[in-house]
PDB file of C-alpha atoms in Angstrom:
ATOM      1  CA  MET A 137      -4.071 -15.638  -6.915  1.00 52.00           C
ATOM      2  CA  LYS A 138      -2.792 -14.506 -10.315  1.00 56.00           C
ATOM      3  CA  SER A 139      -3.516 -10.909  -9.364  1.00 55.00           C
ATOM      4  CA  MET A 140      -1.475 -11.254  -6.169  1.00 51.00           C
ATOM      5  CA  LEU A 141       1.449 -12.825  -8.053  1.00 53.00           C
ATOM      6  CA  ARG A 142       1.300 -10.039 -10.631  1.00 58.00           C
ATOM      7  CA  ARG A 143       1.449  -7.403  -7.895  1.00 56.00           C
ATOM      8  CA  LEU A 144       4.343  -9.168  -6.174  1.00 51.00           C
ATOM      9  CA  SER A 145       6.286  -9.458  -9.420  1.00 54.00           C
ATOM     10  CA  GLY A 146       5.739  -5.748  -9.999  1.00 53.00           C
ATOM     11  CA  ALA A 147       6.949  -4.886  -6.499  1.00 52.00           C
ATOM     12  CA  LEU A 148       9.983  -7.191  -6.674  1.00 58.00           C
ATOM     13  CA  ASN A 149      11.539  -5.727  -9.808  1.00 68.00           C
ATOM     14  CA  ALA A 150      15.067  -6.611 -10.801  1.00 73.00           C
ATOM     15  CA  PRO A 151      16.815  -3.423  -9.520  1.00 77.00           C
ATOM     16  CA  SER A 152      15.192  -3.574  -6.086  1.00 73.00           C
ATOM     17  CA  LEU A 153      15.912  -7.293  -5.783  1.00 78.00           C
ATOM     18  CA  ALA A 154      19.532  -6.763  -6.800  1.00 81.00           C
ATOM     19  CA  THR A 155      19.880  -3.951  -4.245  1.00 81.00           C
ATOM     20  CA  ALA A 156      18.501  -6.179  -1.492  1.00 79.00           C
ATOM     21  CA  LEU A 157      20.914  -8.967  -2.397  1.00 83.00           C
ATOM     22  CA  VAL A 158      23.871  -6.558  -2.399  1.00 80.00           C
ATOM     23  CA  LEU A 159      22.883  -5.233   1.033  1.00 82.00           C
ATOM     24  CA  LEU A 160      22.547  -8.762   2.415  1.00 77.00           C
ATOM     25  CA  LEU A 161      25.934  -9.699   0.962  1.00 82.00           C
ATOM     26  CA  ALA A 162      27.514  -6.601   2.490  1.00 82.00           C
ATOM     27  CA  TRP A 163      25.935  -7.474   5.831  1.00 77.00           C
ATOM     28  CA  GLU A 164      27.264 -11.027   5.614  1.00 75.00           C
ATOM     29  CA  VAL A 165      30.775  -9.940   4.713  1.00 79.00           C
ATOM     30  CA  GLY A 166      30.817  -7.166   7.297  1.00 77.00           C
ATOM     31  CA  VAL A 167      29.786  -9.430  10.161  1.00 75.00           C
ATOM     32  CA  ARG A 168      32.087 -12.267   9.123  1.00 73.00           C
ATOM     33  CA  SER A 169      35.099  -9.967   8.828  1.00 76.00           C
ATOM     34  CA  ALA A 170      34.545  -8.227  12.173  1.00 60.00           C
ATOM     35  CA  ALA A 171      33.082 -10.921  14.402  1.00 52.00           C
ATOM     36  CA  THR A 172      34.615  -9.573  17.597  1.00 53.00           C
ATOM     37  CA  ARG A 173      33.001  -6.160  17.170  1.00 64.00           C
ATOM     38  CA  PHE A 174      29.589  -7.565  16.252  1.00 67.00           C
ATOM     39  CA  GLU A 175      29.245 -10.303  18.824  1.00 71.00           C
ATOM     40  CA  PHE A 176      25.442 -10.232  18.932  1.00 76.00           C
ATOM     41  CA  LEU A 177      24.770  -9.224  15.333  1.00 81.00           C
ATOM     42  CA  PRO A 178      24.237 -12.450  13.382  1.00 84.00           C
ATOM     43  CA  ALA A 179      24.942 -12.844   9.706  1.00 82.00           C
ATOM     44  CA  PRO A 180      21.997 -13.304   7.320  1.00 85.00           C
ATOM     45  CA  THR A 181      22.923 -16.967   6.865  1.00 86.00           C
ATOM     46  CA  GLU A 182      22.722 -17.518  10.640  1.00 87.00           C
ATOM     47  CA  ILE A 183      19.351 -15.785  10.743  1.00 87.00           C
ATOM     48  CA  GLY A 184      18.125 -17.982   7.914  1.00 86.00           C
ATOM     49  CA  GLN A 185      19.277 -21.141   9.680  1.00 87.00           C
ATOM     50  CA  ALA A 186      17.621 -20.112  12.951  1.00 89.00           C
ATOM     51  CA  LEU A 187      14.402 -19.201  11.156  1.00 89.00           C
ATOM     52  CA  TYR A 188      14.386 -22.489   9.261  1.00 90.00           C
ATOM     53  CA  GLY A 189      14.885 -24.421  12.500  1.00 87.00           C
ATOM     54  CA  ALA A 190      12.034 -22.545  14.187  1.00 88.00           C
ATOM     55  CA  ILE A 191       9.767 -23.266  11.225  1.00 89.00           C
ATOM     56  CA  ARG A 192      10.653 -26.974  11.225  1.00 89.00           C
ATOM     57  CA  SER A 193       9.960 -27.250  14.939  1.00 88.00           C
ATOM     58  CA  GLY A 194       6.612 -25.505  14.502  1.00 86.00           C
ATOM     59  CA  GLN A 195       7.492 -22.925  17.150  1.00 87.00           C
ATOM     60  CA  ILE A 196       7.360 -19.851  14.958  1.00 90.00           C
ATOM     61  CA  ILE A 197       4.295 -21.108  13.078  1.00 92.00           C
ATOM     62  CA  ALA A 198       2.277 -21.399  16.285  1.00 91.00           C
ATOM     63  CA  ASP A 199       3.489 -17.978  17.451  1.00 91.00           C
ATOM     64  CA  SER A 200       2.618 -16.447  14.086  1.00 92.00           C
ATOM     65  CA  ALA A 201      -0.864 -17.979  14.159  1.00 93.00           C
ATOM     66  CA  HIS A 202      -1.514 -16.465  17.589  1.00 93.00           C
ATOM     67  CA  THR A 203      -0.273 -13.008  16.592  1.00 94.00           C
ATOM     68  CA  VAL A 204      -2.196 -12.955  13.304  1.00 94.00           C
ATOM     69  CA  ALA A 205      -5.404 -14.147  14.971  1.00 94.00           C
ATOM     70  CA  CYS A 206      -5.230 -11.421  17.620  1.00 94.00           C
ATOM     71  CA  ALA A 207      -4.265  -8.751  15.093  1.00 94.00           C
ATOM     72  CA  LEU A 208      -7.144  -9.665  12.766  1.00 95.00           C
ATOM     73  CA  ALA A 209      -9.647  -9.833  15.636  1.00 95.00           C
ATOM     74  CA  GLY A 210      -8.621  -6.410  16.929  1.00 94.00           C
ATOM     75  CA  TRP A 211      -8.531  -4.988  13.404  1.00 95.00           C
ATOM     76  CA  ALA A 212     -12.034  -6.252  12.586  1.00 95.00           C
ATOM     77  CA  ILE A 213     -13.462  -4.728  15.767  1.00 95.00           C
ATOM     78  CA  ALA A 214     -11.620  -1.452  15.158  1.00 95.00           C
ATOM     79  CA  SER A 215     -12.818  -1.275  11.531  1.00 93.00           C
ATOM     80  CA  VAL A 216     -16.477  -1.697  12.423  1.00 93.00           C
ATOM     81  CA  LEU A 217     -16.285   0.531  15.486  1.00 94.00           C
ATOM     82  CA  GLY A 218     -14.196   3.190  13.749  1.00 92.00           C
ATOM     83  CA  GLY A 219     -16.467   3.331  10.712  1.00 90.00           C
ATOM     84  CA  ALA A 220     -19.561   3.756  12.880  1.00 90.00           C
ATOM     85  CA  MET A 221     -17.918   6.414  15.061  1.00 91.00           C
ATOM     86  CA  GLY A 222     -16.610   8.337  12.064  1.00 90.00           C
ATOM     87  CA  LEU A 223     -20.054   8.461  10.466  1.00 88.00           C
ATOM     88  CA  ALA A 224     -21.637   9.455  13.769  1.00 88.00           C
ATOM     89  CA  LEU A 225     -19.160  12.307  14.217  1.00 89.00           C
ATOM     90  CA  ALA A 226     -19.788  13.509  10.674  1.00 85.00           C
ATOM     91  CA  PHE A 227     -23.594  13.408  10.673  1.00 82.00           C
ATOM     92  CA  SER A 228     -24.630  13.822  14.311  1.00 83.00           C
ATOM     93  CA  PRO A 229     -24.115  17.237  15.944  1.00 85.00           C
ATOM     94  CA  ILE A 230     -25.023  15.713  19.316  1.00 88.00           C
ATOM     95  CA  VAL A 231     -22.289  13.053  19.085  1.00 86.00           C
ATOM     96  CA  ARG A 232     -19.783  15.632  17.908  1.00 85.00           C
ATOM     97  CA  ARG A 233     -20.713  18.025  20.731  1.00 85.00           C
ATOM     98  CA  PHE A 234     -20.537  15.511  23.582  1.00 85.00           C
ATOM     99  CA  PHE A 235     -17.801  13.132  22.403  1.00 85.00           C
ATOM    100  CA  GLY A 236     -15.624  15.158  20.018  1.00 81.00           C
ATOM    101  CA  ALA A 237     -13.371  16.643  22.688  1.00 82.00           C
ATOM    102  CA  SER A 238     -12.928  13.321  24.500  1.00 83.00           C
ATOM    103  CA  LEU A 239     -11.889  11.557  21.311  1.00 86.00           C
ATOM    104  CA  GLU A 240      -9.415  14.310  20.441  1.00 85.00           C
ATOM    105  CA  LEU A 241      -7.835  13.909  23.883  1.00 85.00           C
ATOM    106  CA  LEU A 242      -7.533  10.130  23.522  1.00 86.00           C
ATOM    107  CA  ARG A 243      -6.297  10.065  19.918  1.00 85.00           C
ATOM    108  CA  PRO A 244      -2.736  11.339  20.599  1.00 85.00           C
ATOM    109  CA  LEU A 245      -2.282   8.875  23.472  1.00 85.00           C
ATOM    110  CA  PRO A 246       0.319   6.248  22.444  1.00 86.00           C
ATOM    111  CA  ALA A 247      -1.002   2.694  22.444  1.00 85.00           C
ATOM    112  CA  VAL A 248       2.047   1.550  24.424  1.00 86.00           C
ATOM    113  CA  ALA A 249       1.030   3.845  27.283  1.00 86.00           C
ATOM    114  CA  PHE A 250      -2.357   2.122  27.342  1.00 86.00           C
ATOM    115  CA  VAL A 251      -0.822  -1.334  27.898  1.00 87.00           C
ATOM    116  CA  PRO A 252      -0.400  -0.970  31.721  1.00 87.00           C
ATOM    117  CA  VAL A 253      -4.027   0.137  31.989  1.00 88.00           C
ATOM    118  CA  ALA A 254      -5.220  -2.872  29.997  1.00 89.00           C
ATOM    119  CA  VAL A 255      -3.029  -5.218  32.076  1.00 88.00           C
ATOM    120  CA  LEU A 256      -4.460  -3.741  35.279  1.00 88.00           C
ATOM    121  CA  LEU A 257      -8.006  -4.270  34.009  1.00 88.00           C
ATOM    122  CA  PHE A 258      -7.715  -7.646  32.260  1.00 89.00           C
ATOM    123  CA  GLY A 259      -4.403  -9.164  33.445  1.00 86.00           C
ATOM    124  CA  PHE A 260      -1.857 -10.849  31.182  1.00 87.00           C
ATOM    125  CA  THR A 261      -4.460 -12.261  28.799  1.00 87.00           C
ATOM    126  CA  VAL A 262      -5.546 -12.244  25.167  1.00 91.00           C
ATOM    127  CA  THR A 263      -8.218  -9.712  26.129  1.00 91.00           C
ATOM    128  CA  THR A 264      -5.483  -7.252  27.037  1.00 91.00           C
ATOM    129  CA  GLU A 265      -3.771  -7.738  23.703  1.00 91.00           C
ATOM    130  CA  ILE A 266      -6.938  -7.304  21.647  1.00 93.00           C
ATOM    131  CA  THR A 267      -8.013  -4.269  23.684  1.00 93.00           C
ATOM    132  CA  VAL A 268      -4.706  -2.520  23.022  1.00 93.00           C
ATOM    133  CA  ILE A 269      -4.899  -3.432  19.325  1.00 94.00           C
ATOM    134  CA  VAL A 270      -8.394  -1.973  19.032  1.00 94.00           C
ATOM    135  CA  PHE A 271      -7.355   1.216  20.826  1.00 93.00           C
ATOM    136  CA  ALA A 272      -4.386   1.728  18.500  1.00 92.00           C
ATOM    137  CA  SER A 273      -5.992   0.825  15.172  1.00 93.00           C
ATOM    138  CA  VAL A 274      -9.410   2.427  15.539  1.00 94.00           C
ATOM    139  CA  TRP A 275      -8.184   5.987  14.986  1.00 93.00           C
ATOM    140  CA  PRO A 276      -7.197   5.773  11.284  1.00 93.00           C
ATOM    141  CA  VAL A 277     -10.627   4.340  10.508  1.00 94.00           C
ATOM    142  CA  ILE A 278     -12.422   7.070  12.478  1.00 93.00           C
ATOM    143  CA  VAL A 279     -10.447   9.866  10.838  1.00 91.00           C
ATOM    144  CA  ASN A 280     -10.861   8.502   7.304  1.00 92.00           C
ATOM    145  CA  ALA A 281     -14.546   7.692   7.752  1.00 91.00           C
ATOM    146  CA  GLU A 282     -15.286  11.172   9.077  1.00 88.00           C
ATOM    147  CA  ALA A 283     -13.244  12.828   6.334  1.00 88.00           C
ATOM    148  CA  GLY A 284     -14.944  10.752   3.656  1.00 85.00           C
ATOM    149  CA  ALA A 285     -18.394  11.568   5.031  1.00 83.00           C
ATOM    150  CA  ASN A 286     -17.605  15.292   5.065  1.00 82.00           C
ATOM    151  CA  THR A 287     -16.695  15.176   1.367  1.00 82.00           C
ATOM    152  CA  ILE A 288     -20.062  13.769   0.253  1.00 78.00           C
ATOM    153  CA  HIS A 289     -21.598  16.192  -2.227  1.00 72.00           C
ATOM    154  CA  PRO A 290     -24.663  17.922  -0.743  1.00 73.00           C
ATOM    155  CA  ARG A 291     -26.622  17.183  -3.912  1.00 76.00           C
ATOM    156  CA  LEU A 292     -26.499  13.473  -3.121  1.00 72.00           C
ATOM    157  CA  LEU A 293     -28.143  14.082   0.234  1.00 71.00           C
ATOM    158  CA  ASP A 294     -30.632  16.471  -1.365  1.00 69.00           C
ATOM    159  CA  ALA A 295     -31.519  13.817  -3.930  1.00 73.00           C
ATOM    160  CA  ALA A 296     -32.043  11.260  -1.159  1.00 69.00           C
ATOM    161  CA  ALA A 297     -34.348  13.703   0.649  1.00 70.00           C
ATOM    162  CA  THR A 298     -36.266  14.396  -2.581  1.00 72.00           C
ATOM    163  CA  LEU A 299     -36.820  10.665  -3.053  1.00 71.00           C
ATOM    164  CA  HIS A 300     -38.052  10.441   0.556  1.00 69.00           C
ATOM    165  CA  LEU A 301     -35.542   7.749   1.449  1.00 70.00           C
ATOM    166  CA  SER A 302     -35.538   6.561   5.036  1.00 69.00           C
ATOM    167  CA  ARG A 303     -32.430   6.886   7.201  1.00 71.00           C
ATOM    168  CA  THR A 304     -31.598   3.245   6.612  1.00 73.00           C
ATOM    169  CA  GLN A 305     -31.982   3.639   2.864  1.00 75.00           C
ATOM    170  CA  ARG A 306     -29.835   6.787   2.856  1.00 75.00           C
ATOM    171  CA  LEU A 307     -27.138   4.974   4.780  1.00 70.00           C
ATOM    172  CA  GLY A 308     -27.135   1.914   2.510  1.00 68.00           C
ATOM    173  CA  LYS A 309     -27.663   3.575  -0.881  1.00 71.00           C
ATOM    174  CA  VAL A 310     -25.995   6.980  -0.564  1.00 75.00           C
ATOM    175  CA  ILE A 311     -23.686   7.388   2.424  1.00 75.00           C
ATOM    176  CA  LEU A 312     -21.883   4.035   2.620  1.00 77.00           C
ATOM    177  CA  PRO A 313     -21.074   3.794  -1.133  1.00 79.00           C
ATOM    178  CA  ALA A 314     -19.635   7.325  -0.996  1.00 78.00           C
ATOM    179  CA  VAL A 315     -17.630   6.799   2.212  1.00 84.00           C
ATOM    180  CA  LEU A 316     -16.484   3.231   1.565  1.00 85.00           C
ATOM    181  CA  PRO A 317     -13.211   4.109  -0.244  1.00 86.00           C
ATOM    182  CA  SER A 318     -12.114   6.318   2.660  1.00 87.00           C
ATOM    183  CA  ILE A 319     -13.035   3.657   5.220  1.00 89.00           C
ATOM    184  CA  MET A 320     -11.073   1.040   3.294  1.00 89.00           C
ATOM    185  CA  VAL A 321      -7.974   3.238   3.184  1.00 89.00           C
ATOM    186  CA  GLY A 322      -8.238   3.716   6.945  1.00 90.00           C
ATOM    187  CA  ALA A 323      -8.708  -0.033   7.384  1.00 91.00           C
ATOM    188  CA  ARG A 324      -5.494  -0.752   5.467  1.00 91.00           C
ATOM    189  CA  VAL A 325      -3.545   1.627   7.672  1.00 92.00           C
ATOM    190  CA  ALA A 326      -5.196   0.107  10.730  1.00 94.00           C
ATOM    191  CA  LEU A 327      -4.143  -3.430   9.738  1.00 93.00           C
ATOM    192  CA  GLY A 328      -0.475  -2.478   9.764  1.00 90.00           C
ATOM    193  CA  LEU A 329      -0.891  -0.835  13.154  1.00 92.00           C
ATOM    194  CA  ALA A 330      -2.749  -3.873  14.472  1.00 94.00           C
ATOM    195  CA  LEU A 331       0.157  -6.196  13.678  1.00 93.00           C
ATOM    196  CA  VAL A 332       2.756  -3.836  15.166  1.00 92.00           C
ATOM    197  CA  VAL A 333       0.765  -3.262  18.357  1.00 93.00           C
ATOM    198  CA  ALA A 334       0.030  -6.995  18.668  1.00 93.00           C
ATOM    199  CA  VAL A 335       3.765  -7.713  18.803  1.00 93.00           C
ATOM    200  CA  ILE A 336       4.330  -4.907  21.330  1.00 91.00           C
ATOM    201  CA  ALA A 337       1.435  -6.070  23.517  1.00 91.00           C
ATOM    202  CA  GLU A 338       2.822  -9.606  23.497  1.00 91.00           C
ATOM    203  CA  MET A 339       6.164  -8.331  24.729  1.00 89.00           C
ATOM    204  CA  VAL A 340       4.730  -6.709  27.867  1.00 86.00           C
ATOM    205  CA  GLY A 341       1.050  -7.559  28.240  1.00 79.00           C
ATOM    206  CA  ASN A 342       0.420 -11.095  26.989  1.00 81.00           C
ATOM    207  CA  PRO A 343       3.261 -13.627  27.045  1.00 85.00           C
ATOM    208  CA  ALA A 344       2.479 -15.357  23.755  1.00 84.00           C
ATOM    209  CA  GLY A 345       2.951 -14.988  20.010  1.00 88.00           C
ATOM    210  CA  LEU A 346       5.762 -13.439  18.012  1.00 91.00           C
ATOM    211  CA  GLY A 347       6.376 -10.638  20.506  1.00 90.00           C
ATOM    212  CA  TRP A 348       6.981 -12.985  23.396  1.00 90.00           C
ATOM    213  CA  GLY A 349       9.056 -15.287  21.196  1.00 90.00           C
ATOM    214  CA  LEU A 350      11.255 -12.347  20.253  1.00 90.00           C
ATOM    215  CA  VAL A 351      11.751 -11.390  23.906  1.00 91.00           C
ATOM    216  CA  THR A 352      12.456 -15.000  24.866  1.00 91.00           C
ATOM    217  CA  ALA A 353      15.103 -15.338  22.145  1.00 90.00           C
ATOM    218  CA  GLN A 354      16.721 -12.082  23.268  1.00 87.00           C
ATOM    219  CA  GLU A 355      16.832 -13.177  26.917  1.00 87.00           C
ATOM    220  CA  ALA A 356      18.273 -16.554  25.894  1.00 86.00           C
ATOM    221  CA  LEU A 357      21.042 -14.766  23.956  1.00 87.00           C
ATOM    222  CA  GLN A 358      19.929 -16.257  20.639  1.00 88.00           C
ATOM    223  CA  PRO A 359      20.338 -13.290  18.272  1.00 88.00           C
ATOM    224  CA  GLY A 360      19.850 -15.425  15.182  1.00 88.00           C
ATOM    225  CA  LEU A 361      16.431 -16.564  16.372  1.00 90.00           C
ATOM    226  CA  MET A 362      15.580 -13.053  17.549  1.00 91.00           C
ATOM    227  CA  PHE A 363      16.266 -11.617  14.115  1.00 91.00           C
ATOM    228  CA  GLY A 364      14.378 -14.554  12.633  1.00 91.00           C
ATOM    229  CA  TYR A 365      11.296 -13.449  14.552  1.00 91.00           C
ATOM    230  CA  LEU A 366      11.790  -9.945  13.164  1.00 92.00           C
ATOM    231  CA  VAL A 367      11.947 -11.327   9.633  1.00 91.00           C
ATOM    232  CA  ALA A 368       8.804 -13.394  10.232  1.00 91.00           C
ATOM    233  CA  THR A 369       6.955 -10.346  11.557  1.00 91.00           C
ATOM    234  CA  GLY A 370       7.903  -8.262   8.525  1.00 90.00           C
ATOM    235  CA  ALA A 371       6.925 -11.050   6.137  1.00 91.00           C
ATOM    236  CA  LEU A 372       3.543 -11.381   7.842  1.00 92.00           C
ATOM    237  CA  GLY A 373       2.974  -7.637   7.492  1.00 90.00           C
ATOM    238  CA  VAL A 374       3.663  -7.755   3.755  1.00 89.00           C
ATOM    239  CA  LEU A 375       1.481 -10.847   3.320  1.00 91.00           C
ATOM    240  CA  LEU A 376      -1.461  -9.427   5.274  1.00 91.00           C
ATOM    241  CA  ASN A 377      -1.341  -6.162   3.348  1.00 88.00           C
ATOM    242  CA  ALA A 378      -1.219  -7.980  -0.002  1.00 87.00           C
ATOM    243  CA  CYS A 379      -4.116 -10.254   0.963  1.00 89.00           C
ATOM    244  CA  LEU A 380      -6.179  -7.268   2.093  1.00 88.00           C
ATOM    245  CA  ARG A 381      -5.552  -5.396  -1.151  1.00 86.00           C
ATOM    246  CA  VAL A 382      -6.580  -8.387  -3.233  1.00 86.00           C
ATOM    247  CA  THR A 383      -9.656  -9.001  -1.067  1.00 86.00           C
ATOM    248  CA  PHE A 384     -10.819  -5.387  -1.317  1.00 83.00           C
ATOM    249  CA  ALA A 385     -10.190  -5.364  -5.063  1.00 81.00           C
ATOM    250  CA  ARG A 386     -12.272  -8.519  -5.491  1.00 83.00           C
ATOM    251  CA  LEU A 387     -15.127  -7.342  -3.263  1.00 78.00           C
ATOM    252  CA  PHE A 388     -15.215  -3.788  -4.623  1.00 74.00           C
ATOM    253  CA  PRO A 389     -13.847  -3.908  -8.186  1.00 73.00           C
ATOM    254  CA  GLY A 390     -15.309  -0.515  -9.102  1.00 63.00           C
ATOM    255  CA  ILE A 391     -13.359   1.461  -6.499  1.00 60.00           C
ATOM    256  CA  ARG A 392     -10.195   2.724  -8.198  1.00 55.00           C
ATOM    257  CA  GLU A 393      -8.634   3.995  -4.965  1.00 50.00           C
ATOM    258  CA  LEU A 394      -8.343   0.441  -3.682  1.00 48.00           C
ATOM    259  CA  GLN A 395      -6.735  -0.748  -6.898  1.00 44.00           C
ATOM    260  CA  GLN A 396      -4.105   1.993  -6.975  1.00 49.00           C
ATOM    261  CA  SER A 397      -3.272   2.488  -3.281  1.00 49.00           C
TER     262      SER A 397
END
């Protein structure tokens, strides 16, 4: 907890905080002085009031819990699946030969374009949302895992062969410790994608969570609440990233990349 507070205090330094306050003040003054031209652009105070009301009613808390649960579920699946696929592509010529081209064709496909396919297969359900999240967030883990595996020094593998280590022992004692920093970097990128795609999927593929709440507020012509949902989504992204950094640093204190990234 102290580590997280220290990181937050370092990120929220006085100049950046002052800049944010000046921008918010300029936004407030600009909207208040030109209300007719900005009919659906609420002032920061209006957004704060709408967000506070949604928190008191429990509406935005329940929506946030749904979105975070789906994002974390999809991210966990993508991390495990992506790490395994990245290692397989790096160390198995057969996997690379038969699946490399297919993966390269799928990787540039936008996750939003995959939403209609998931809806057709699974309907407007949580399964659709998690499927789209996994599809979007698995690629950073695959790319980083494969890149990390390709940078393993050949002498490490030669030493493992000299010691007559089994495949399981090589994986646990040589390969995973060497590739873990790269996988963790990919997992951090994937977590941000998981939250973004979760909100998008809720807008069009699963009527629940923050995404659906944002659409509902927009259709009800409640711009203050709509922007409040945006603020809540951004705050959740910052919080999830901070929690993941602290968790990785606690679990793997010897990996400097996780401390500095």
